[in-house]
Short mmCIF file of C-alpha atoms in Angstrom, two decimals:
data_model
loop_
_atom_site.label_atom_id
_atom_site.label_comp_id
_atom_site.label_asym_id
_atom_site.label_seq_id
_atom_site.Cartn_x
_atom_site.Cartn_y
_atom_site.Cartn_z
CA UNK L 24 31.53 8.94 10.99
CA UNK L 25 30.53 6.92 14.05
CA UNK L 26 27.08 7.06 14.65
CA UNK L 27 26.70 6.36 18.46
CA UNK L 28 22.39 7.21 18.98
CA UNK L 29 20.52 7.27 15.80
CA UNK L 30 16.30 7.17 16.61
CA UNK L 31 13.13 7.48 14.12
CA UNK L 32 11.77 10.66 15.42
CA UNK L 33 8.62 10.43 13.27
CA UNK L 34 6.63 10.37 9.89
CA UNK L 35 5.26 13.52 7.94
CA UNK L 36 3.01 13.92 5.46
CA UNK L 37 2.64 18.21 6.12
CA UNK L 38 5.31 20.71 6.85
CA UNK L 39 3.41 21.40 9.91
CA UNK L 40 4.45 17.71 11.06
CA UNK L 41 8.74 18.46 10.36
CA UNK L 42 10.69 18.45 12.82
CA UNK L 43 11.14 21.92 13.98
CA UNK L 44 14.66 21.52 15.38
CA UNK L 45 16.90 23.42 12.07
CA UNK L 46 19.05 20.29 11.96
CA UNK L 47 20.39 19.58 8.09
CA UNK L 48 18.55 16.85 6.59
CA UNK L 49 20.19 14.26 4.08
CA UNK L 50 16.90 13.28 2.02
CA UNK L 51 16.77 9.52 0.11
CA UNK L 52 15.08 9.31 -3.08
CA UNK L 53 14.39 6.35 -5.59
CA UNK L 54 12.21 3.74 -6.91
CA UNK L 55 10.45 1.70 -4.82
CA UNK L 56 12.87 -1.20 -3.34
CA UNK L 57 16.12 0.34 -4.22
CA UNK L 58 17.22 0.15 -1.25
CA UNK L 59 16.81 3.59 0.65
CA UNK L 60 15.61 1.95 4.08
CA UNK L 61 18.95 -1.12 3.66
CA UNK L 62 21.21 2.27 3.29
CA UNK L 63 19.93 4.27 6.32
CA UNK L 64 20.63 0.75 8.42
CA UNK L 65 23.65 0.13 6.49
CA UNK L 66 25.17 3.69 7.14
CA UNK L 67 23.98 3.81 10.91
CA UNK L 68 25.63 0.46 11.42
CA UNK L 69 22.20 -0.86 12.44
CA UNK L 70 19.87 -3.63 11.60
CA UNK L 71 16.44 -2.49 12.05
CA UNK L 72 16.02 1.37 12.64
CA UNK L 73 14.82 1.72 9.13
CA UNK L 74 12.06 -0.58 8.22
CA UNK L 75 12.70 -2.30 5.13
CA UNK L 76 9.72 -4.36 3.57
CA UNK L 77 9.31 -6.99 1.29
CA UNK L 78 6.41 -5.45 -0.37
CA UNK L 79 7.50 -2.19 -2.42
CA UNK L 80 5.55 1.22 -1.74
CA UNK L 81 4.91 0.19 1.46
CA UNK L 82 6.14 4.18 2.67
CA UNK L 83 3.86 6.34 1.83
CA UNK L 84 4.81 8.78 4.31
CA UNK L 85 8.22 11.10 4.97
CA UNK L 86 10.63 9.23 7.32
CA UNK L 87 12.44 11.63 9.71
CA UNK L 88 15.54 9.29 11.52
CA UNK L 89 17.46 11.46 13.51
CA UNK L 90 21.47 10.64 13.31
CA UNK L 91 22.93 11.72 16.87
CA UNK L 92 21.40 15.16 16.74
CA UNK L 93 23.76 16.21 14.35
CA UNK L 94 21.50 16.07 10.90
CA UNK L 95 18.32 13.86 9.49
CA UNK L 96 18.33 11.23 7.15
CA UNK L 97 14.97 11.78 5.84
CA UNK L 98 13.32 8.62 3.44
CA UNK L 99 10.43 10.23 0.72
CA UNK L 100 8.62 7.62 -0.37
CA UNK L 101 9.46 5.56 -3.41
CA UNK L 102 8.24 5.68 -6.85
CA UNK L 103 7.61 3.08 -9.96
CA UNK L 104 5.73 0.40 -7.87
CA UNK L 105 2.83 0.67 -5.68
CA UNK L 106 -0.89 -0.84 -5.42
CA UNK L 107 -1.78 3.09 -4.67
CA UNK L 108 -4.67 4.19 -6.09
CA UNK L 109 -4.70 7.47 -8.37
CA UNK L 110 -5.63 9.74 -5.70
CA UNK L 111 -3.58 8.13 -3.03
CA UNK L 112 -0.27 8.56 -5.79
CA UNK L 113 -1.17 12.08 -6.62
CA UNK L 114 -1.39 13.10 -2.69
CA UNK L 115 1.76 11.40 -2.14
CA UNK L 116 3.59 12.84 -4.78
CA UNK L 117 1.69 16.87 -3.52
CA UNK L 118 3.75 16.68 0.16
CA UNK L 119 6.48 14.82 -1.56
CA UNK L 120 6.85 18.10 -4.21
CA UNK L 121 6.03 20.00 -1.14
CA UNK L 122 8.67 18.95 0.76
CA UNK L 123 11.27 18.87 -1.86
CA UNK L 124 10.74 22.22 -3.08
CA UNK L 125 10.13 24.20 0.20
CA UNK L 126 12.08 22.60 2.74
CA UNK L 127 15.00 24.75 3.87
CA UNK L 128 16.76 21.97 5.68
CA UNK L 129 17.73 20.31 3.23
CA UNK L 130 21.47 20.02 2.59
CA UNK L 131 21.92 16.82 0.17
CA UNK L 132 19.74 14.67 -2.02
CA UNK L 133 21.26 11.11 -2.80
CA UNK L 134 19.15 9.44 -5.60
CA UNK L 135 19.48 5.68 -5.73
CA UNK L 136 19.44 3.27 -8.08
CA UNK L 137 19.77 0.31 -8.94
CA UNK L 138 23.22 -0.65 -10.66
CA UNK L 139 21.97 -3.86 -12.15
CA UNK L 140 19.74 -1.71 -14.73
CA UNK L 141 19.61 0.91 -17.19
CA UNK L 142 17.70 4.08 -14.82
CA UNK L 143 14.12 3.74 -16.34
CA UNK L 144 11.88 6.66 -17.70
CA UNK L 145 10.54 7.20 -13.90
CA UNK L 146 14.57 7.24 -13.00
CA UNK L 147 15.16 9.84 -15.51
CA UNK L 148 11.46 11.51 -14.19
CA UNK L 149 13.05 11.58 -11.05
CA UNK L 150 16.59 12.90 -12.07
CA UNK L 151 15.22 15.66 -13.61
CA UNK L 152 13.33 16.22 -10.71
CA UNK L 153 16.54 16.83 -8.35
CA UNK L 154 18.21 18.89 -11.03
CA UNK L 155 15.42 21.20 -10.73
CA UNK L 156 15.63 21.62 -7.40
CA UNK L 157 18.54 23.24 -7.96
CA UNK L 158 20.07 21.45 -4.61
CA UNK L 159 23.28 19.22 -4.05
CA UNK L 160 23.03 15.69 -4.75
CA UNK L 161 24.66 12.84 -5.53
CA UNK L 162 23.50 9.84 -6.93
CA UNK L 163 24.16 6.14 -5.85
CA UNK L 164 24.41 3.13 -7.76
CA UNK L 165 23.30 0.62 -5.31
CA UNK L 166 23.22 -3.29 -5.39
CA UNK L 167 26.57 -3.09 -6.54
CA UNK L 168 27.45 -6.15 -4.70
CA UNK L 169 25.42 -7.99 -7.02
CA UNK L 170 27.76 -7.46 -10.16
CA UNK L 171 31.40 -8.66 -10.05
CA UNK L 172 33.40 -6.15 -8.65
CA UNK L 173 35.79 -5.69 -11.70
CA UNK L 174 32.68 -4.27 -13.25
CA UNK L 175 31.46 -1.69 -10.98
CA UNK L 176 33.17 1.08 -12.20
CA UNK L 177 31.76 0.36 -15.85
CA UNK L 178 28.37 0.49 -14.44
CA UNK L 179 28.55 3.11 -12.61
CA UNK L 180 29.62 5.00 -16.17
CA UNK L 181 27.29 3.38 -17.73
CA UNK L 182 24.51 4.34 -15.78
CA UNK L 183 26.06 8.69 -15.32
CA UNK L 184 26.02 8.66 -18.87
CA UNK L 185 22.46 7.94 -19.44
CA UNK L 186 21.42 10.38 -16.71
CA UNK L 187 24.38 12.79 -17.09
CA UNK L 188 25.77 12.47 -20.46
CA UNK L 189 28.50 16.30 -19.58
CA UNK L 190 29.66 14.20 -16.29
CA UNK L 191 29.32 16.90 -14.06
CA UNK L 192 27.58 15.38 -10.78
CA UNK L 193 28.80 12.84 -8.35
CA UNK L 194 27.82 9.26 -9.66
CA UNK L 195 29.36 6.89 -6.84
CA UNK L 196 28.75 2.82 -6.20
CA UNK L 197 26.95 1.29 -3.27
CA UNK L 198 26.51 -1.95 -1.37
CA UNK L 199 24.02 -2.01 1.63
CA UNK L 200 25.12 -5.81 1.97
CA UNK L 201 29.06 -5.51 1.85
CA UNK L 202 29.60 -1.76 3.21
CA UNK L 203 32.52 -1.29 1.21
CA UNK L 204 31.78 2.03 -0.29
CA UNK L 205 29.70 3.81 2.30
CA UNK L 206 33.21 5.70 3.29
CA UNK L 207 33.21 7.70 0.55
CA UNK L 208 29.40 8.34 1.02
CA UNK L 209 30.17 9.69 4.34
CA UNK L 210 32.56 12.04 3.07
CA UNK L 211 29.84 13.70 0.37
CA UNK L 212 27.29 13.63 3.68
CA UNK L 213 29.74 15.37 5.87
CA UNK L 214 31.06 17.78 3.48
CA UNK L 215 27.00 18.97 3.26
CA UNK L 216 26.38 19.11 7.01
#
């Protein structure tokens, strides 16, 4: 897909605050620095659209980026790291539950994380999470040009069997940095849309 005029169209924190427009939405979830804000830029062929920090659980807010009027990539705010406070975490996680369970837009969920480690007991929160959502999704191992590539299928296995031991969901690589797999993202996005 070439994406010509991709724009952040704002951030949500209430339904009343969505855009209003019916376009499919493509949400992100994962841990805090996993990468979701690298593979918004990374799919958009951009630099910058999506702000990427060095500090993790810096969003604490839904991200609505428009892709060329044609659907949403939508960033929720990340999970296992942040200097929240209780109350700040549980109101997060209310419009985040909100959102995710509610929002008729949505067409896709793609869960990253990271390839480099086992998915940890918020990963597997999480997982369980988007299976109970009963929506599509398929999950990314990202970072993967950080392993040699001879390895990434392994990982990848590695990694569905943990979180789906019966195989039966979409497990797929991912490299922000080296692009080389986002094709065959694009085709599980646009089969959604």
């Amino acid at each position: 897909m070439i994406v010509k005029n991709p724009r952040f169209e704002i951030s949500a924190v209430k339904p009343s605050q969505y855009p209003k427009n019916g376009l499919p939405e493509i949400v992100l979830v994962g841990k805090s620095n996993v990468g979701k804000s690298s593979f918004i830029n990374c799919m958009i062929n951009r630099k910058k659209l999506a702000r990427t920090s060095s500090e993790p659980g810096k969003t604490r807010q839904i991200n609505f980026y428009n892709i060329d009027d044609n659907f949403y990539f939508v960033d929720l705010p990340g999970y296992g790291y942040s200097k929240m406070s209780k109350v700040e975490q549980e109101q997060v996680g209310n419009f985040i539950e909100e959102y995710l369970f509610n929002r008729q837009e949505i067409s896709l969920i793609i869960f990253l994380v990271d390839i480099r480690h086992e998915p940890t007991a918020n990963d597997k929160l999480m997982y369980d999470y988007v299976i109970r959502s009963k929506l599509p999704f398929i999950v990314l191992a990202n970072k993967a040009d950080k392993i040699a590539p001879t390895k990434v299928n392994n990982y990848v296995l590695d990694i569905q069997k943990i979180l789906n031991p019966i195989g039966d969901n979409i497990f797929l690589p991912f490299s922000s940095e080296k692009k080389i797999y986002s094709e065959a993202v694009w085709n599980e996005i646009e089969k959604s849309i």
